[in-house]
XYZ file of C-alpha atoms in Angstrom:
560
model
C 148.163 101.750 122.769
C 144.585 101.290 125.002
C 141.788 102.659 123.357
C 140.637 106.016 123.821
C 136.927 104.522 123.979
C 135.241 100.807 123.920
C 131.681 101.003 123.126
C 130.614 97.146 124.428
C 127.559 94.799 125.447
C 125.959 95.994 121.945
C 123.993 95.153 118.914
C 126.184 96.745 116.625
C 125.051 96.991 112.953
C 127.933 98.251 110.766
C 127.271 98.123 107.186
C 130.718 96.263 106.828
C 130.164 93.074 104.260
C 132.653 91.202 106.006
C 131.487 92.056 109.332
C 127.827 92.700 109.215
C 127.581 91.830 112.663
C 129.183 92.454 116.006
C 129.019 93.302 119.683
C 131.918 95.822 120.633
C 134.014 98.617 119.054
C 137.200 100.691 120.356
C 138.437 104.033 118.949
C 141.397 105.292 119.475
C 142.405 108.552 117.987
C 139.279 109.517 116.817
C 139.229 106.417 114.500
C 137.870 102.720 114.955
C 140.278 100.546 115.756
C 138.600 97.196 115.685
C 135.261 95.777 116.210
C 134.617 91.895 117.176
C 133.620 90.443 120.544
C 133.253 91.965 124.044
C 135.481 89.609 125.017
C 138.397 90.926 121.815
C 137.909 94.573 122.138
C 137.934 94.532 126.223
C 141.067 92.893 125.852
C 142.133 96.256 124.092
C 141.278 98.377 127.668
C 143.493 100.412 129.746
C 143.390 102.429 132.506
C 142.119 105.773 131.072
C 139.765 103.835 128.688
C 136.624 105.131 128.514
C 133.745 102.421 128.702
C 130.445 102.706 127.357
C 128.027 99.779 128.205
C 125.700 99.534 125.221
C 123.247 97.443 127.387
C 121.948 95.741 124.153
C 120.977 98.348 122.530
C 121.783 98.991 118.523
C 124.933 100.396 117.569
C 125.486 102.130 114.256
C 127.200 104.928 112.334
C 126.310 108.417 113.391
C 123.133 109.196 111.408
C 123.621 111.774 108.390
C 120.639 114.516 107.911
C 121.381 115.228 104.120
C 118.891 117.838 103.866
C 118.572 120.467 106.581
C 118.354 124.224 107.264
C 120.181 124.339 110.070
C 120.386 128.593 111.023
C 116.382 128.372 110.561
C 115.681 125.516 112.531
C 118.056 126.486 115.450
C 116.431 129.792 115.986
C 113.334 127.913 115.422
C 113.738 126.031 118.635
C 112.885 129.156 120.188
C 109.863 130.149 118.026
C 106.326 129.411 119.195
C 105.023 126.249 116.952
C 101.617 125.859 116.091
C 101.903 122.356 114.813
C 98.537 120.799 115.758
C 96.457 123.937 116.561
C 93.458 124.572 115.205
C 91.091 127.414 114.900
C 90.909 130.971 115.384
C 90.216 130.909 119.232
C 92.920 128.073 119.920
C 95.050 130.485 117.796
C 94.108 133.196 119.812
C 95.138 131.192 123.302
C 98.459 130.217 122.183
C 99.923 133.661 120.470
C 98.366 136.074 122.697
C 100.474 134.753 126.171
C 103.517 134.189 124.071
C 103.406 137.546 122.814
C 103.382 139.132 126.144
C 106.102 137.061 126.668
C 108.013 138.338 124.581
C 107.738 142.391 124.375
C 111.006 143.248 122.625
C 110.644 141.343 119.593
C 110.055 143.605 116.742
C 107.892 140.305 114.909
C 105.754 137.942 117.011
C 106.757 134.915 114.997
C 105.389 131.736 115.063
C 106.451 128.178 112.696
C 104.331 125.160 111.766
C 101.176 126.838 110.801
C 99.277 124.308 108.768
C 97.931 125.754 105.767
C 94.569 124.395 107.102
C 95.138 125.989 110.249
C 91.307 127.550 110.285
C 89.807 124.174 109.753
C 87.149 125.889 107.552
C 88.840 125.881 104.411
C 89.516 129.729 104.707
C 93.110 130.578 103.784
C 94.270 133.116 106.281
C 94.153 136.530 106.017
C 95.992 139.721 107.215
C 92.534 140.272 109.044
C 92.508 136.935 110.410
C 95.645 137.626 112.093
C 94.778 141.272 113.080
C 92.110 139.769 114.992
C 94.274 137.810 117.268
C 97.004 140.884 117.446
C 96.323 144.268 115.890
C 99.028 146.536 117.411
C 102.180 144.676 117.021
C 104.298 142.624 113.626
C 102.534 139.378 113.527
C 103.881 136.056 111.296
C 103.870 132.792 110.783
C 105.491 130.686 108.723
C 104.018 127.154 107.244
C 105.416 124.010 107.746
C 107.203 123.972 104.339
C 108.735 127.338 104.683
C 107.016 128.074 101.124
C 104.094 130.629 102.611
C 104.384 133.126 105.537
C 101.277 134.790 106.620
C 101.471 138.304 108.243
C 99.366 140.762 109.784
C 98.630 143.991 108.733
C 101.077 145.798 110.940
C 103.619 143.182 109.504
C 102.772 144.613 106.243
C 103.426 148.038 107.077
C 106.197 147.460 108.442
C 107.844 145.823 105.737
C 106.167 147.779 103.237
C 104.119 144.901 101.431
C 100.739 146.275 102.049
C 101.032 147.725 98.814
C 102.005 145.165 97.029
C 105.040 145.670 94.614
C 107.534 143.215 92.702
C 109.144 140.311 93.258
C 111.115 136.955 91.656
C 109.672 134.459 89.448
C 107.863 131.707 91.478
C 107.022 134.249 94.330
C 103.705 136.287 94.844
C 102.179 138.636 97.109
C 98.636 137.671 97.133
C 96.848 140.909 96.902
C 92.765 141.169 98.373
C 89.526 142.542 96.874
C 90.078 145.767 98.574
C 93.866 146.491 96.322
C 95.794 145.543 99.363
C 97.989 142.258 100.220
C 96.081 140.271 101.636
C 98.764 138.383 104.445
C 99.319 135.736 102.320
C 103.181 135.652 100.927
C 103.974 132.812 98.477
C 108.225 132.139 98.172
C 111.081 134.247 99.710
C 111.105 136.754 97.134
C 107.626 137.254 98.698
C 108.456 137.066 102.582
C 111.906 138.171 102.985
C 111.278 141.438 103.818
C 109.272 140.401 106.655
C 112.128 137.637 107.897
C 114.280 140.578 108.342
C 112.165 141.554 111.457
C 112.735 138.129 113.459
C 115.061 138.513 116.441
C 118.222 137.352 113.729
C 117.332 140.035 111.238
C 116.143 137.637 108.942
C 120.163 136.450 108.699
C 118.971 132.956 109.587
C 117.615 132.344 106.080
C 119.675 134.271 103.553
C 120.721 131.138 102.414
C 117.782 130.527 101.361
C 116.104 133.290 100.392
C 119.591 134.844 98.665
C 122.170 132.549 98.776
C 124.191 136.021 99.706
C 125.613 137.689 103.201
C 124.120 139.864 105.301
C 124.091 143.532 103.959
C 125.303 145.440 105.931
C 127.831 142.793 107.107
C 126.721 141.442 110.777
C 128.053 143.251 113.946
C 130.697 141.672 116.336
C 127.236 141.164 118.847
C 124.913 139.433 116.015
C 127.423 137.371 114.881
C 128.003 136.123 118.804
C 124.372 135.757 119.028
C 124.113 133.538 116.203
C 126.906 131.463 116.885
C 125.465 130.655 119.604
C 122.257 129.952 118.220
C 123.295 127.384 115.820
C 125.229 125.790 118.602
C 122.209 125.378 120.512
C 120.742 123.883 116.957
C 123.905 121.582 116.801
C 123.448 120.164 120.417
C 119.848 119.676 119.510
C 120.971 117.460 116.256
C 123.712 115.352 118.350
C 121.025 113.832 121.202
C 119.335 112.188 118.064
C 122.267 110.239 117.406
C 123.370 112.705 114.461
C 126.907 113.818 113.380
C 126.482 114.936 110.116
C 124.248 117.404 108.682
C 123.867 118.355 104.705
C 122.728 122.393 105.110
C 120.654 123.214 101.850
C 120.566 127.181 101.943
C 123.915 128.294 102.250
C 126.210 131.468 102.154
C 129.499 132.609 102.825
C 128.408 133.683 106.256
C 127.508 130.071 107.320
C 130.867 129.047 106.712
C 132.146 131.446 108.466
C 130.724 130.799 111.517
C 130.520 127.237 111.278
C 134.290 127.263 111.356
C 134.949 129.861 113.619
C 132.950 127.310 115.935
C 134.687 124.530 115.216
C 138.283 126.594 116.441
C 136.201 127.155 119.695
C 135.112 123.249 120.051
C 131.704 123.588 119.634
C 130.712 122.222 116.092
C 129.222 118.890 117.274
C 127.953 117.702 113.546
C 129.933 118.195 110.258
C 128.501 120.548 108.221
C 128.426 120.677 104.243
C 127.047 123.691 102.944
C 126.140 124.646 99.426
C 126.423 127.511 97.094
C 122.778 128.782 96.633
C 122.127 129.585 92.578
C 119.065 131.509 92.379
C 116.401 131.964 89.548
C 117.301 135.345 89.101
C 121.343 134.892 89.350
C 122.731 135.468 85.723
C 124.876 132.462 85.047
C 128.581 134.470 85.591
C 127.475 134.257 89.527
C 128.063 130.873 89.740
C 131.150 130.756 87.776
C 133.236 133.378 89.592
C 132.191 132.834 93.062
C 130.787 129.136 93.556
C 134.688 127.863 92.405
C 136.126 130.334 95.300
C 133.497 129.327 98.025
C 134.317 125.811 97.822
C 137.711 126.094 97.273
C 138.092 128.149 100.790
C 136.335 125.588 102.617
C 137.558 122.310 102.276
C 137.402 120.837 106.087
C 136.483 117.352 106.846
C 134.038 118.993 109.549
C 133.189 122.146 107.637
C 132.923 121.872 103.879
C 131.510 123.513 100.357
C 130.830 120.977 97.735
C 127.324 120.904 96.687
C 125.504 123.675 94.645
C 121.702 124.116 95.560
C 119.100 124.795 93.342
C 115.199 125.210 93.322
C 112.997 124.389 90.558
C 109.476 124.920 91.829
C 107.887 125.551 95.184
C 105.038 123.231 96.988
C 101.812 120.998 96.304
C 100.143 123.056 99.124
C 100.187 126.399 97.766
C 99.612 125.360 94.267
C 103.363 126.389 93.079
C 104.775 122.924 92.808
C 105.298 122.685 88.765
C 103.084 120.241 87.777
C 102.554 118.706 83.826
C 98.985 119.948 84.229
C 96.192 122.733 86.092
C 95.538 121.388 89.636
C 92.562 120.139 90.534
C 89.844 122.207 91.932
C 89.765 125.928 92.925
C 94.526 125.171 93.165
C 93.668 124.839 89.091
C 92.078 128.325 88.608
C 93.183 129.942 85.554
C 95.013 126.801 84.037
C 97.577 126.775 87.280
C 100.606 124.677 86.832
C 102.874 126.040 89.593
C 105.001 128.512 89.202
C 108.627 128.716 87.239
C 111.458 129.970 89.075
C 113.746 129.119 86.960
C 113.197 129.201 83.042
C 114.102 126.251 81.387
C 116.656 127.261 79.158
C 118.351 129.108 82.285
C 118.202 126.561 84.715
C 119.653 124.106 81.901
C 122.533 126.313 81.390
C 123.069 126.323 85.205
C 122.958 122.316 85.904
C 125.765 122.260 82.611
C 128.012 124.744 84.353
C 127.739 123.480 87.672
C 128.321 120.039 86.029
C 131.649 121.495 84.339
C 132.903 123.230 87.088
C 132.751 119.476 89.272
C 130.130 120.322 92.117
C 127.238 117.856 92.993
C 123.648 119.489 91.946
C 120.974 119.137 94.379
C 117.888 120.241 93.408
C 114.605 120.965 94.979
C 111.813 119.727 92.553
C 108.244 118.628 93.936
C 105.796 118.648 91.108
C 105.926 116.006 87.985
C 107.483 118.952 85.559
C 109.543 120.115 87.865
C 111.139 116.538 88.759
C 111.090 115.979 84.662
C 112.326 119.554 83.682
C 115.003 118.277 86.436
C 116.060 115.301 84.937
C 116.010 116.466 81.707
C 118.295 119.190 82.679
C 120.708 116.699 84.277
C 120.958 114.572 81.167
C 121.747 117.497 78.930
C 124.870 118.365 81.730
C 125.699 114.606 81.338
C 125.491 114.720 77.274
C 127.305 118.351 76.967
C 130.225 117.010 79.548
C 130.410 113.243 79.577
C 129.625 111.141 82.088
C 131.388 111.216 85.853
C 130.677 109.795 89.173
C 128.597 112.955 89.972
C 126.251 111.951 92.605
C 123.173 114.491 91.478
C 120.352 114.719 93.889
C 116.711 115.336 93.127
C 115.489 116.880 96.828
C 112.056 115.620 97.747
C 110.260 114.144 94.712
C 106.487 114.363 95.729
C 105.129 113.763 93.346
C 107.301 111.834 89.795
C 105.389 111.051 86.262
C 105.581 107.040 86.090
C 107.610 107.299 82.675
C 110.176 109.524 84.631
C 111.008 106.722 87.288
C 113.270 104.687 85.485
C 115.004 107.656 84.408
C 117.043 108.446 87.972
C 118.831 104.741 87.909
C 119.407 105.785 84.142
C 121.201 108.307 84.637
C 122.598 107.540 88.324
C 120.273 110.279 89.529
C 120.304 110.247 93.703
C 116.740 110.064 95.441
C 116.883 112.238 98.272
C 113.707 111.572 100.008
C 112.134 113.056 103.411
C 109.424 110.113 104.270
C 107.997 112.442 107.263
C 107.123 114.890 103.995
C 104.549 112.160 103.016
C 100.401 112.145 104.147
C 101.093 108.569 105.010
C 104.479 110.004 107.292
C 102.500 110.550 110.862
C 103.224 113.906 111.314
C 101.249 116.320 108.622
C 97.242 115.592 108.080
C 97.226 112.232 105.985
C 93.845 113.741 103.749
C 95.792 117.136 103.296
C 97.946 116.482 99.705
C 95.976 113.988 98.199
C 92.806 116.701 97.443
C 95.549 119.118 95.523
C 96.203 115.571 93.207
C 94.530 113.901 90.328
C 93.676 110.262 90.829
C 96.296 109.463 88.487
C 99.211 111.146 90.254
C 98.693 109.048 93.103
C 101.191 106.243 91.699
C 104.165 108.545 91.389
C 103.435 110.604 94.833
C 106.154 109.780 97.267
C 107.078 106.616 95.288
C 109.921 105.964 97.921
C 110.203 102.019 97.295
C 108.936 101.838 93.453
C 111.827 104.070 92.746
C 114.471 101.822 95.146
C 113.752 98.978 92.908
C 114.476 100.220 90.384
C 118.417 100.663 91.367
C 118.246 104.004 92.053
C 120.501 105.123 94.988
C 117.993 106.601 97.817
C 119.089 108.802 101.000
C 117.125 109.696 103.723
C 116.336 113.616 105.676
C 113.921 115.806 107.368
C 114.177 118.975 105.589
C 114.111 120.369 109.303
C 112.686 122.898 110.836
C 110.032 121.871 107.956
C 109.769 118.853 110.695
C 111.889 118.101 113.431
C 115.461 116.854 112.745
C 114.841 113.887 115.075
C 115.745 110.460 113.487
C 112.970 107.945 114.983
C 109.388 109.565 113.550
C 111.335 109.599 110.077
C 112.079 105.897 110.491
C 108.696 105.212 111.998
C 107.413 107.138 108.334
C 109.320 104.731 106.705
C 109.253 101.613 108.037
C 105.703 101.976 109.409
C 103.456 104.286 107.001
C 99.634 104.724 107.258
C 97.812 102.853 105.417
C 96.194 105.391 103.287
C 94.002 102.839 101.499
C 93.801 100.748 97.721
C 94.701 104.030 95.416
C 98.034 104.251 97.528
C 100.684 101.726 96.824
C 102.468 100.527 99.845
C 105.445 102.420 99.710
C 106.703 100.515 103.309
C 110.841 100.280 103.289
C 112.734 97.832 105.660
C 114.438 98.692 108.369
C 118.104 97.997 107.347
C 117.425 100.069 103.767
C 115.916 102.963 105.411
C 119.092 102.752 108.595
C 121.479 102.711 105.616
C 120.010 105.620 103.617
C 120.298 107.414 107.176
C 123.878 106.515 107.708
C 125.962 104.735 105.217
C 124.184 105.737 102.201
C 124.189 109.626 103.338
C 127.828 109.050 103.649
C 128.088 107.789 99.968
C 126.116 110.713 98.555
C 128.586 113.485 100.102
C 131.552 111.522 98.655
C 133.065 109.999 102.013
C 132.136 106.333 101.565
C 135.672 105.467 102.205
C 136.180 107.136 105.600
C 132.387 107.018 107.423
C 129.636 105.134 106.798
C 130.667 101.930 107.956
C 131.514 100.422 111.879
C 134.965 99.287 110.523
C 138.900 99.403 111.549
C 139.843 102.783 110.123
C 136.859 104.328 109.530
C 136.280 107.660 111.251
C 134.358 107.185 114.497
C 131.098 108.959 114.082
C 128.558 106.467 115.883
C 125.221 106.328 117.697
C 124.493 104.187 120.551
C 121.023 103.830 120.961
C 118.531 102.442 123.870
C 117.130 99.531 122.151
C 117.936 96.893 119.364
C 116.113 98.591 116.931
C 115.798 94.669 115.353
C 113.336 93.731 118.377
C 111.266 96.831 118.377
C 107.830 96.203 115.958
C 107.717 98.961 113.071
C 105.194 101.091 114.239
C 107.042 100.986 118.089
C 110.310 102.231 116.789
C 109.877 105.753 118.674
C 110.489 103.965 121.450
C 114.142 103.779 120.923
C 116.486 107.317 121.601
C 120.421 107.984 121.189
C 122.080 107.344 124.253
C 125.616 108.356 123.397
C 126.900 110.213 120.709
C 130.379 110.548 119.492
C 131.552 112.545 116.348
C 135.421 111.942 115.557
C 136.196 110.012 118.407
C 134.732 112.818 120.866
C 131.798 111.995 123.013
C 129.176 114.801 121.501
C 125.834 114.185 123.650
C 125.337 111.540 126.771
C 121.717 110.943 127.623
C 121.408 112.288 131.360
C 120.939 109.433 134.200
């Protein structure tokens, strides 16, 4: 039969051993027939074919986002972002008009506040904020959706002023005067005031949870948010992407995922986890993690992966760290904070382990990366060893003696290199002052630990930054040179496209069916607008999907 689609006149790069290299594919049936010449795979044209001139540019697999949040950073899309503003008055200019524009919202919310954001080394305050807008909710959350910030009427709304209790590993930062003073470490800090965004806060339960919404959504919020995360799903196809690893998950996320995949508008496959909290007791995971994943079980909308998190973030002092922080972070002896206790969250990885689901695990401090390890290898010694794929999320910041340890015990890397000071896209001075000198070795060690065999994968964490592909590759094939006490921590181009692409399809267990530009392979594949191979490092932005196609179906086409 003609193919469905020929993708020609292209620099294809398809991670097949036998075929490293080639200029045209054609799909038919939502799989990849052949790849070879222009001239073979033209041959392979009929009438109805669908032709898509490459013109040059690099053709790969469909790039794989294995860490993302997707319900937050769709309805982030429509958030006001502060990334890059500075200052009280600049503040001031950019919430003000946006909150006239928008009179019905019950929050003014606004993303990508730096924790710097005052310049002046001032962490903000409730009164900060009440100076810009007295008389309505104000919020904002920071870049690493660790710390929200919220004004006084935010407070009293949500009836944190007070104070009162929350998890382990959360705090409400509490002023001079008795009150809170607008600062709100961890969910089990903030989620009361997520629950006044125009979603209800339903867009990170997942996260803040792991549970549904309570009551259950309406008929009308459902629709709404739906459509939201299709809007987040279009966004994530025009950078070339067809596959998304969600880490926040619920039973609700499912759902709608594959409600919109009946109507024909889930453009990425989705894996979503089961979310294990600090404060679950242990029987949570056993009676309803086995269910979760056993109702979803679709190559486009799946459960396979439980999610975990260890610690919280450098920035706010909360990352777990083997000793105080330096400076005024170190007060009081400050090592982070635990949100799991050892001897819990050990129990956890051993069950999870038993009961066959891949652990991913947020860990960002030295002890939390070694409390994570060390919790692996007691799952590995209690139930043997299997091909269980394991992922550390992030790994900021790794104790030397610990590197060696992930290859060890075939421990996954899954690294964001926009995270890093040396990434382009957060202040490059801003982590390094909340380190010791000594720290600096193991601090987004992204090519120490590739060599030494551990299996590395590549994300954004969006909306922490943006889910598009090229500044992440830019981070890693092009860093900043953050001078002598940073190793160069530079990847190549072909080992950071594969931990984009065919790696990311390793790590969720599909090596055998995506991953690859081969006959029989599923056709999930970005067309680009350059040869990524003749762009310099640090010019690699340059280059934007042109075509995307996820299971044979065209998913985004560049307009003109």
């Amino acid at each position: 039969m003609p193919a469905d689609i020929i993708i020609h006149n292209g620099s294809l790069i398809t991670f097949d051993e036998a075929q490293p290299q080639a200029q045209a594919l054609a799909i038919q049936g939502g799989v990849i027939a052949a790849v070879g010449s222009d001239a073979e795979i033209l041959a392979l044209a009929g009438p109805e074919t669908r032709l898509i001139d490459a013109r040059g540019g690099t053709v790969l697999p469909g790039f794989i986002d294995s860490h993302v949040h997707l319900f937050g950073g769709s309805v982030e899309l429509d958030c006001l972002s502060l990334y890059g503003v500075r200052g009280l008055d600049a503040m001031r200019a950019a919430i003000q008009p946006y909150a006239q524009a928008n009179p019905d919202d019950a929050l003014v919310f606004c993303v990508m506040a730096d924790y710097g954001i005052l310049g002046t080394g001032h962490t903000l305050t409730r009164h900060d904020l009440d100076s810009i807008l007295a008389d309505r909710p104000l919020a904002m959350f920071a870049p690493d959706h660790h710390t929200v910030w919220a004004n006084t009427a935010a407070l009293e709304a949500t009836g944190l002023l007070q104070g009162g209790e929350v998890d382990a590993g959360s705090l409400i930062v509490m002023g001079e005067d008795g009150l809170a003073n607008g600062e709100l470490l961890e969910p089990g800090a903030y989620g009361p005031i997520l629950g006044l965004t125009r979603h209800g806060g339903r867009e990170m339960l997942g996260l803040t949870t792991g549970k549904d919404p309570e009551p259950p959504a309406t008929p009308e919020q459902r629709a709404r948010d739906k459509d939201v995360i299709a809007r987040g799903l279009a966004h994530c196809a025009a950078q070339g992407i067809t596959g998304l690893h969600l880490m926040d998950g619920n039973r609700y996320q499912l759902e709608l995922l594959t409600e919109l995949e009946a109507e024909g508008r889930l453009l990425c496959r989705c894996e979503v986890p089961f979310h294990m909290k600090g404060t679950d007791p242990l029987e949570r995971m056993t009676t309803e993690a086995p269910a979760m994943r056993a109702a979803y079980r679709g190559d486009k909308v799946r459960c396979n992966h439980l999610k975990m998190f260890i610690d919280g973030v450098v920035e706010s002092g909360t990352a777990l760290m083997l000793r105080p922080y330096p400076g005024e972070l170190g007060a009081n002896g400050n090592t982070g904070d635990e949100v799991f206790t050892q001897e819990h969250f050990t129990a956890c990885c051993v069950e999870a382990d038993r009961l066959g689901f891949q652990i991913a695990v947020h860990a960002i401090g030295d002890a939390g990366v070694r409390r994570t390890i060390d919790a692996l290898e007691a799952a590995r010694r209690a139930n043997g060893r299997r091909d269980s794929r394991h992922r550390i999320e992030h790994i900021e910041v790794i104790h030397p003696d610990d590197i060696p340890r992930l290859a060890e015990l075939d421990i996954v890397a899954s690294l964001q290199p926009g995270h890093a000071p040396r990434g382009h896209i957060f202040p490059p001075g801003a982590v390094g002052q909340y380190l010791h000198p000594d720290q600096i070795a193991g601090a987004y060690a992204w090519q120490t630990i590739r060599e030494t065999g551990a299996r590395v994968v590549f994300s954004t964490d969006w909306p922490v930054i943006p889910v598009d592909v090229m500044p992440s590759i830019r981070a890693a094939i092009a860093p900043l040179d953050l001078g002598p006490d940073w190793p160069d921590q530079s990847q190549s181009l072909m080992d950071t496209l594969a931990s984009y692409t065919r790696d990311n399809a390793w790590v969720e267990f599909n090596e055998d069916s995506k991953g690859r530009l081969q006959a029989g392979m599923v056709a999930d594949i970005a067309v680009l607008s350059h040869d990524l191979t003749a762009l310099a490092p640090d010019e690699i932005t340059q280059a934007a999907a042109m075509v995307t196609i996820m299971d044979g179906a065209v998913t985004y086409q560049r307009p003109g």
